[in-house]
Amino acid sequence: MEGKSYQRLPRVKIREMRDDYMKFELRDTDASVANALRRVMIAEVPTVAIDLVEIEINSSVLNDEFIAHRLGLIPLTSDRAMSMRFSRDCDACDGDGQCEFCSVEFHLRAKCHSDQTLDVTSKDLLSSDHTVVPVDFSDSAGMESSEQKGIIIVKLRRGQELRLRAIARKGIGKDHAKWSPAATVTFMYEPDIRINEELMDMLTLDEKKAWVESSPTKVFDFDPKTEKVMVVDPEAYTYDDEVIKKAEAMGKPGLVDIIAKEDSFIFTVESTGAVKASQLLLNAIEILKQKLDAVRLSEDTVEADDQFGELGAHMRGG
Amino acid sequence: MGVAQDSSADPPKKNKQNRSNDGKQILHSAIDKEFLAAPIKSATDKFALLPEFLKVRGLVKQHLDSFNYFVNTGIKKIVRANDRIVSGVDPSIYLRFKDISIGEPSLTMDGVTEKIAPHTCRLSDMTYSAPIKVDVEYIQGSHDQKTRVEKKGVVIGRMPIMLRSCSCTLYGKTESELAKLGECPLDPGGYFIIKGNEKVLLMQEQLSKNRIIIDMDKKGNLNASVTSSSERIKSKTIIQMENQKIYLMLNQFVKKIPIMVVMKAMGMESDQEVVQMVGRDPRYAALLMPSIEDCAKEGIHKQEQALAYLETKVKRFSFAGASSENDGRVMTVLQDVFLANVEVCQDNFRPKCIYVAVMLRRIMDAILNKDAMDDKDYVGNKRIELSGQLISLLFEDLFKTMIAEVKKAVDNILTKPSRSSRFDFAQCIIKDSITHGLERTLSTGNFNIKRFKMDSKGMTQVLARLSFIGCLGHMTRIKPQFEKTRKVSGPRALQPSQWGMLCPCDTPEGEPCGLIKNLALMTHVTTDEEESPLISLCYCLGVEGLEVLSGEELHTPYSFLVLFNGNILGKHRKPQHFAAAMRKLRRAGKIGEFVSVFVNEKQHCVYIASDGGRVCRPLVIADKGISRVKEHHMLELKAGVRTFDDFLSDGLIEYLDVNEENNSLIALYEEEATTETTHIEIEPLTLLGVIAGLIPYPHHNQSPRNTYQCAMGKQAMGNIAYNQLHRMDSLLYLLVYPQRPLLTTKTIELVGYDKLGAGQNATVAVMSYSGYDIEDAIVMNKASLDRGFGRCIHMKRYCAVNQKYDNNTQDRILRPNRDGFDSGPMRVLDDDGLAAPGEIIRRNDILINKQVPIVTRGQFKSALHDSEFKSVPQRYDGPQGESCVVDKVALCSDKHNNLCFKFLIRHTRRPEVGDKFSSRHGQKGVCGTIVQQEDFPFSERGICPDLIMNPHGFPSRMTVGKMIELLGGKAGVSCGRFHYGSAFGEPGGHADKVEAISETLVRMGFSYDGKDFIYSGITGCPLQAYIFMGPIYYQKLKHMVLDKMHARGSGPRVSLTRQPTEGKARNGGLRVGEMERDCLIAYGASMLLYERLMISSDPFEVQVCRVCGLLGYYNHKLKTGICSSCKNGDNISTMKLPYACKLLIQELQSMNIVPRLKLAEA
C-alpha cells in the first residue's frame, strides 16, 4: 500500500451493561462510523416479529386490524433471528413464509368467563418455538415488580373471546418499526471541559455559585471547602452554552472552554428486549461488516478501483 | 381539580396582598367593618362554580329547556286556546280537549306498544317519538240520543322527542343505566332522531319582537319599527320621518299614512294632547308641527274624517268583490294589525296612542341626538328562537289543521242521510296529519307555516358526528337572521355586547363569516315566563298605570316609563328604587331568575323583560365590589352540600341579560373590583365557547388563528362517543389511538374532550428538513407511523333493500355460487347471501347476492320460477387496491316493512403523503414526506421527533400559543403532570406561566427555552442550531388523499355532449379550463390545444354542405354525404368538429337561428 493509510483502530470501552441497556465509549473514530453503527442498530439488525395474523374468533371491542397491529408491535426474543432466513428468500417454503426456517407460529386463545375484565397479554401468546417467545420483562428488570403480566393486547369482558393464529417472521426495522430491536440508540460527542482557573479565582463565592447554577444539568459543582469549581460530570453537559453565556454575562469570557472531542462518542443503547443490548451491538457490527463486504466485493467496486485509486484500496480494507 | 402544583406556592402570597389592599378600603369607607373583614377569596376558588353550572345546566341546556317548556306548558296553552271542535251541521255536537300530555317514547307494532330507546331508533331508521295523548269530552250519537262521553288518553299523533329532555327515556338516568340503553353518557342530547337520522333544530337569531327599534334606512330617513307578535297575528309597523313629516307604513295600507291621521282615527282628536303625549319640550312640538299641518291641510279634524280617509287607503281584497267585506276594515286593521302587541280592550285606543307617542318621541330623540338610535346588531336587541318555540309554532299549525279536518269529516258524516253505525266523535280524530307533519318538517327542515306566512328552509341539519367536539359545536350554533349573500359588514362584525354571551372566535370563514355564531360556555337562553303575575307585581311596586295618567303627566321629569316586554305599563317616579326592588325580589327567588330589569337613563325608561330568547349568563353579585360568594360557600360546594341552584336562590349569583349588563359594572377579577363594581365574572375563560375552549393559550395567539382552529377542530378525527362502535352512521372516522392532550384547558375537562379526544401528542421538532416541508408541509417519522401515530379507521355504510312489489312479488337473496364464474367476487358472502362480518372485501366484490323479479307490475303472482328473476348483485365500490373489512351487517325493516340490510365497511388507514394534519392553533399542513427513523434527527437523550414542522410557519402566523403549548407539553411529560393553558387563565392559576414552565424544564435538565441540542440522523453531526422540540397535540383532519386522489385515461362520457364526465365519483376527466386554455394559446401550443380540446374530448365527423353551409348526414347505403336541405350530395365536405359544436349548431337551428359554416381550403 503506497500512500497514506486512512486506517484507524477504534476502541470500545463498555461502561455499563444490563440486558436491555448499555452504555459504551467509542473512541478513535469519526461521526460517520458512529452514526453508521447507530443507523444499523435501529434499522438493520433483524428480529422476529408477528407479521401475519389469522383471526378465528374476535368478539372483543378492538377490531381485527387493531389487534394484528398490536400483536406485531410485541417484541419477541430474537436471538435466533441472525441465523433465520427472510421468508422472501427462503427456499424451504414456496415463498408463503410458513416453514420452520423462516417463521414461528403462535396461538392465542382467550375467553372471559367471569364478570371481571380479562386482560389478554403477551403471555397468552403460545409459541411453537421456545426460543422465540414474547419478551418477558419481569426477570430482566432488577426489581421484582409485584406481578408482571406482560404486554396487554386487549381486554375482554364476560362472553368475549379471542382466538387467533399468528406467524412471526424475520425482518428489519427499515421495513417496519416492529422489527427494530432498538428502543433508543443515541450517541453524543464527549465534551472536553476546561475551566480557566485564573479567571475562576477572580470570581466571588456568590458568582461562582451562580455560575454553577446556570447550567441546567449538573455538570459543575462548587466545593465549599476548597472554594473551587469542579467539573463533576462532563457528560451531563448538553452543549447548551448556558455556562458560556453566563460567563460572558458576568464579564468573564473564556472562563470555561468547552469543545466536543470529534473522535470519541458515548453511546447509549436501549433494547426492546428482542435481543440483549450487548448482542444488539455485536449484531450491528456484524451487519455493518457484511454491508461493507458487499460494497467491497461488488463488481462496481472493482471497476471503481481505478477511478478512486488509493481510496479504492482503502475501501477494500487496505 | 388539578390545580397547578408549581403555582400552588403563589396563591397564599397573593391572598395576603389582597387582604392588605382590602384593609385600606375598610379605612376609606365607613361600612360594617366586620362584614368587610371577612376573608376575600381569590378568583381561583370560584372556578368550582363552573363545573357545577354545567352539571346543572349542561352544555345544550337551552335546547332542552325550551323543549321541556313546550312539552310541559306550551303545548297545553295551545290546546287550551283551541279546545273545541264544533260541528257546523249541529252545533250541539262538539268535542272538547280537556288536557294534553306527551307520553313515553314508545313504538306500536301490530298493536303491541313497547318502550323504545333512542339507540334502537338510530339503528333501525325509526323516529324517536312519543304519543300525544289528550283527554276529551264529546257528544256521542246524534239527533235525539246524545250522550256526553269522556275519554282519557286518546292518541292524536306522535311527537318526536328531543333526547335528554324530560319526556325522553334517558332523562335523569345514571351513567350505567345509559350504558345499558346503548347511549353515551357524554352525549349532550338536544337533538331529535327522525327516521334514524339525528337532526338538530338550529337556534335562530332574530330581531326582538314587540320592541321599538329606531334606525336609519338607505335614504337617510329615520324609522321607528315594531315587529309585533301576538298569539294571533304577526305584523310589522313602521313609523317613518320623511321630509320633516311623519308617516305610518303598514302593509295593510296601500301608501304611507300621515301619522296624525292615524292618531285622529284612534280618537286622538286634539293636536294638543298629542303634543303633550310626545313631550312638552318645544323642540318636540316643533318637529311635530309639519305633520300636524299636513293633517290639517288634508282637512281632517275629526275621527270620522280620519277613518273615511283611511278607508280609501286600505288594501282591498281583490277577490272579495263585495264592498261589505271591506267595510269597517280600517277599524279592525287599527285594532288587530297596527301595533298588534298593544291590545285594545273595549275599543279603548288610548294605550295604542300612547305607544305611538312614545315611538314619535324616540324618533325625535334620535333627530336631536344621533346617539339615541338603536343598533340592530346589538345583542340585547336580538332574540334567539329555540327548538321548542319552533316546534310549538309547527304543532299549533298542525293541530289547527287537524281540527279543521276533523270538523270537515264530522260534518260529512252528519250530513249523510243514512248511517249504518252510531256516530262516534272520537273515531274521527285523525292521527296521521300531526305525526307526518312533524316528522316531515323535522326531516326536511322546511318550515311552512301558512298562518304566519313562514316558509323557511334548512332549519334542521343532520347532526355532525365527525368528532365529539363537532357534535357539541353543532348544538351551540346560531343560524343568522339574514341571508348570507348580503354584503354588509355590520352584522358580521364582533359586537362588544357579545362579551360572555357569544364566542368571539367560533365562526366559519368565508361567506357566512360572522353571521353564524356560537354560544359561549355559560350562556343561557331564556324561555317565556308567565307575564300576568309580574305585571301585577309592577303595579304593586308603585307603577302608575296608563289609565290614571294624562298625556302631560306621561313624561314628567324624573319619572320613568315602565315597559314590560315592550308594552308600556305606566310610569314610576322612583325608577332606581323600583329596579332595586325588582332585583331584590329576583335574588330572593320570588320572581323568575331570568327576569331582567334594565333602567335606561337616556330614554327615561325601565325595561322589564321576561320573554323567551334572551341570552343571559350567570355572574357573581358583588356588594360595593366585594363578592357575595365567600370561602365557606365554596367549601360547602366542594362538600356537596350546596349546588349551583342554591347559589342562585341565596342571591349570591344571578343571571344578567345583555340589557341589564348595562346597569352593572362587572369586574373581571375580584382584585380589580372597585366600590362601584356590582358583579364579578365567574371565570374569564367562559367568554369563549366550547370549541374555542380546546385551544391552549388562545389569548397568546393572533385572533384569526383561533377562528381557523374552531373550524378545523370539527374536522378532527378521534373518538365520537362511547357507543361509537355500536353505531351505523353513513360515514365515521375514528382514530386508532386517540390521546388526551398533554396541555389541557379547563374547558377540555368540563366538556369531556379528555375522555373523547381527537388527536395525538406528537413530539414536534421545529426545523427545516429536506425541502419536502415547504408551504406548511410536515415531515413525518416512519417509525412513528408504524407504531400507530395518525392511524385511523374509516367506516362507511352501504344499504340494500329487499323490495316488495305491487304484484305480490319481492326480491330474493340467494346462497352464493361457490364455484361458478362469479365465485371470485362472491367469496365474502356467507351462506345467507350477505357479506360476512370480518371478511376482507375488495373493490367490486359482491355485498349482497340479490335477485329482482323481472315483472314487478300487473297481476298478482305467486311462487315465481327461477327464470323469472334477474340477478342484481350489489357491488362494493371502495378504493382500488385497498383491502377493507366488513365490520358489521345489520338487518332491520324500513317503514314500508321491507327488509333492509346495512353493511358497515371498515378501512384502517395509516397516514400517507398528502394527508392533512393540524395543531390546535389553526396551523394546518399536509404530510410532505415520510422519512425513516434513522434519518430523523435525534437528541442525546435519544429523543427522536414524530414530525418536523417548518419554522416558517411561525413568524407570519404569530401563534405564540403553540410555542407555549410545546413548552408546557415538554414540561408536562418530563415532570409527570398535565399542564393547563386555559384562556386568560394565568391570573387565576388555570394556565401555567411560561416562567414556571421554564423552571420545570430546567429542573428536568432541559434548556429553559425548550430548545435541544440535536444531531443529524443522516450524518451524525450536531446541527448548527438548537432545535425547538417538544410535544404538541396534533389532530388528523378528515381530508385524506385516498378519498381525493383521482386520475383517468379514457373513460365514461356524458351522452348529451359526448365529452368526458366530471368528478371523481363518475370517474371523470380533468378539465383543461378557460385559463389553462389561455395559457396554451399564449404559448402557441396549437397541436396540444387541438389534442386536448378535440381529439381527447369529443371529436365528431360531420358532413357539411359547401353551398348552404348546413350540416348534412352520411348515407351508408349510397356511401356519400347528403345535404338534407339541398337534397343532394354534390357539394359535401367531410370535416371534424367537437360534438358539442355540432350540438350547438343543431340547438340553434331548433330556435330558428341558422348558423352556416363557410368552408375554405386550408
mmCIF file of N, CA, C and O in Angstrom, chain B residues 228-261:
data_model
loop_
_atom_site.group_PDB
_atom_site.id
_atom_site.type_symbol
_atom_site.label_atom_id
_atom_site.label_comp_id
_atom_site.label_asym_id
_atom_site.label_seq_id
_atom_site.Cartn_x
_atom_site.Cartn_y
_atom_site.Cartn_z
ATOM 1 N N SER B 228 -94.479 43.305 15.668
ATOM 2 C CA SER B 228 -95.398 42.834 16.698
ATOM 3 C C SER B 228 -95.657 41.355 16.505
ATOM 4 O O SER B 228 -95.717 40.863 15.387
ATOM 5 N N SER B 229 -95.810 40.701 17.605
ATOM 6 C CA SER B 229 -96.127 39.284 17.536
ATOM 7 C C SER B 229 -97.032 38.957 18.691
ATOM 8 O O SER B 229 -96.634 39.038 19.842
ATOM 9 N N SER B 230 -98.257 38.671 18.379
ATOM 10 C CA SER B 230 -99.157 38.217 19.426
ATOM 11 C C SER B 230 -99.510 36.776 19.099
ATOM 12 O O SER B 230 -99.015 36.218 18.122
ATOM 13 N N GLU B 231 -100.350 36.191 19.922
ATOM 14 C CA GLU B 231 -100.672 34.801 19.663
ATOM 15 C C GLU B 231 -101.384 34.637 18.324
ATOM 16 O O GLU B 231 -101.269 33.611 17.678
ATOM 17 N N ARG B 232 -102.129 35.675 17.934
ATOM 18 C CA ARG B 232 -102.945 35.524 16.746
ATOM 19 C C ARG B 232 -102.244 36.004 15.479
ATOM 20 O O ARG B 232 -102.421 35.467 14.411
ATOM 21 N N ILE B 233 -101.475 37.062 15.614
ATOM 22 C CA ILE B 233 -101.019 37.703 14.393
ATOM 23 C C ILE B 233 -99.598 38.236 14.545
ATOM 24 O O ILE B 233 -99.141 38.505 15.649
ATOM 25 N N LYS B 234 -98.924 38.291 13.438
ATOM 26 C CA LYS B 234 -97.605 38.920 13.417
ATOM 27 C C LYS B 234 -97.675 40.073 12.425
ATOM 28 O O LYS B 234 -98.223 39.909 11.331
ATOM 29 N N SER B 235 -97.170 41.213 12.792
ATOM 30 C CA SER B 235 -97.203 42.337 11.859
ATOM 31 C C SER B 235 -95.993 43.222 12.083
ATOM 32 O O SER B 235 -95.334 43.128 13.115
ATOM 33 N N LYS B 236 -95.722 44.036 11.101
ATOM 34 C CA LYS B 236 -94.619 44.974 11.253
ATOM 35 C C LYS B 236 -95.130 46.375 11.015
ATOM 36 O O LYS B 236 -95.750 46.669 9.997
ATOM 37 N N THR B 237 -94.915 47.232 11.990
ATOM 38 C CA THR B 237 -95.377 48.607 11.911
ATOM 39 C C THR B 237 -94.154 49.502 11.827
ATOM 40 O O THR B 237 -93.242 49.367 12.640
ATOM 41 N N ILE B 238 -94.154 50.399 10.827
ATOM 42 C CA ILE B 238 -93.015 51.310 10.712
ATOM 43 C C ILE B 238 -93.543 52.736 10.738
ATOM 44 O O ILE B 238 -94.491 53.075 10.020
ATOM 45 N N ILE B 239 -92.961 53.542 11.588
ATOM 46 C CA ILE B 239 -93.278 54.973 11.559
ATOM 47 C C ILE B 239 -92.039 55.660 11.024
ATOM 48 O O ILE B 239 -90.931 55.458 11.535
ATOM 49 N N GLN B 240 -92.241 56.438 9.968
ATOM 50 C CA GLN B 240 -91.084 56.970 9.262
ATOM 51 C C GLN B 240 -91.138 58.478 9.218
ATOM 52 O O GLN B 240 -92.209 59.078 9.082
ATOM 53 N N MET B 241 -89.984 59.084 9.317
ATOM 54 C CA MET B 241 -89.908 60.543 9.188
ATOM 55 C C MET B 241 -89.317 60.826 7.825
ATOM 56 O O MET B 241 -88.175 60.476 7.534
ATOM 57 N N GLU B 242 -90.121 61.446 6.983
ATOM 58 C CA GLU B 242 -89.618 61.758 5.647
ATOM 59 C C GLU B 242 -89.930 63.214 5.360
ATOM 60 O O GLU B 242 -91.087 63.646 5.500
ATOM 61 N N ASN B 243 -88.948 63.967 4.968
ATOM 62 C CA ASN B 243 -89.115 65.394 4.694
ATOM 63 C C ASN B 243 -89.832 66.096 5.836
ATOM 64 O O ASN B 243 -90.836 66.768 5.642
ATOM 65 N N GLN B 244 -89.324 65.906 7.026
ATOM 66 C CA GLN B 244 -89.869 66.559 8.230
ATOM 67 C C GLN B 244 -91.243 66.040 8.631
ATOM 68 O O GLN B 244 -91.751 66.403 9.666
ATOM 69 N N LYS B 245 -91.866 65.239 7.769
ATOM 70 C CA LYS B 245 -93.204 64.768 8.099
ATOM 71 C C LYS B 245 -93.132 63.303 8.521
ATOM 72 O O LYS B 245 -92.285 62.554 8.036
ATOM 73 N N ILE B 246 -94.078 62.972 9.379
ATOM 74 C CA ILE B 246 -94.035 61.622 9.925
ATOM 75 C C ILE B 246 -95.187 60.804 9.345
ATOM 76 O O ILE B 246 -96.324 61.267 9.296
ATOM 77 N N TYR B 247 -94.848 59.620 8.902
ATOM 78 C CA TYR B 247 -95.842 58.761 8.269
ATOM 79 C C TYR B 247 -95.865 57.399 8.927
ATOM 80 O O TYR B 247 -94.886 56.974 9.535
ATOM 81 N N LEU B 248 -96.984 56.731 8.713
ATOM 82 C CA LEU B 248 -97.079 55.344 9.149
ATOM 83 C C LEU B 248 -96.994 54.457 7.923
ATOM 84 O O LEU B 248 -97.592 54.751 6.887
ATOM 85 N N MET B 249 -96.224 53.395 8.035
ATOM 86 C CA MET B 249 -96.166 52.409 6.942
ATOM 87 C C MET B 249 -96.625 51.067 7.499
ATOM 88 O O MET B 249 -96.062 50.567 8.470
ATOM 89 N N LEU B 250 -97.651 50.550 6.880
ATOM 90 C CA LEU B 250 -98.189 49.266 7.325
ATOM 91 C C LEU B 250 -98.617 48.544 6.059
ATOM 92 O O LEU B 250 -99.151 49.171 5.136
ATOM 93 N N ASN B 251 -98.380 47.267 6.007
ATOM 94 C CA ASN B 251 -98.645 46.592 4.742
ATOM 95 C C ASN B 251 -100.139 46.506 4.418
ATOM 96 O O ASN B 251 -100.520 46.156 3.325
ATOM 97 N N GLN B 252 -100.988 46.852 5.375
ATOM 98 C CA GLN B 252 -102.423 46.822 5.111
ATOM 99 C C GLN B 252 -102.888 48.069 4.354
ATOM 100 O O GLN B 252 -103.979 48.094 3.822
ATOM 101 N N PHE B 253 -102.044 49.103 4.367
ATOM 102 C CA PHE B 253 -102.402 50.326 3.660
ATOM 103 C C PHE B 253 -101.612 50.405 2.366
ATOM 104 O O PHE B 253 -100.450 50.016 2.323
ATOM 105 N N VAL B 254 -102.252 50.977 1.353
ATOM 106 C CA VAL B 254 -101.586 50.992 0.052
ATOM 107 C C VAL B 254 -100.460 52.013 0.017
ATOM 108 O O VAL B 254 -99.528 51.876 -0.752
ATOM 109 N N LYS B 255 -100.565 53.076 0.806
ATOM 110 C CA LYS B 255 -99.472 54.052 0.803
ATOM 111 C C LYS B 255 -99.224 54.535 2.220
ATOM 112 O O LYS B 255 -99.893 54.140 3.177
ATOM 113 N N LYS B 256 -98.241 55.431 2.310
ATOM 114 C CA LYS B 256 -97.897 55.966 3.626
ATOM 115 C C LYS B 256 -99.041 56.823 4.155
ATOM 116 O O LYS B 256 -99.644 57.598 3.417
ATOM 117 N N ILE B 257 -99.304 56.712 5.425
ATOM 118 C CA ILE B 257 -100.393 57.459 6.042
ATOM 119 C C ILE B 257 -99.771 58.490 6.977
ATOM 120 O O ILE B 257 -98.930 58.114 7.809
ATOM 121 N N PRO B 258 -100.162 59.756 6.871
ATOM 122 C CA PRO B 258 -99.664 60.735 7.843
ATOM 123 C C PRO B 258 -100.030 60.272 9.250
ATOM 124 O O PRO B 258 -101.178 59.859 9.493
ATOM 125 N N ILE B 259 -99.100 60.392 10.160
ATOM 126 C CA ILE B 259 -99.305 59.783 11.471
ATOM 127 C C ILE B 259 -100.443 60.450 12.232
ATOM 128 O O ILE B 259 -101.174 59.797 12.979
ATOM 129 N N MET B 260 -100.611 61.761 11.992
ATOM 130 C CA MET B 260 -101.671 62.465 12.724
ATOM 131 C C MET B 260 -103.049 61.934 12.339
ATOM 132 O O MET B 260 -103.960 61.887 13.162
ATOM 133 N N VAL B 261 -103.187 61.521 11.082
ATOM 134 C CA VAL B 261 -104.454 60.937 10.648
ATOM 135 C C VAL B 261 -104.736 59.675 11.455
ATOM 136 O O VAL B 261 -105.857 59.448 11.922
#
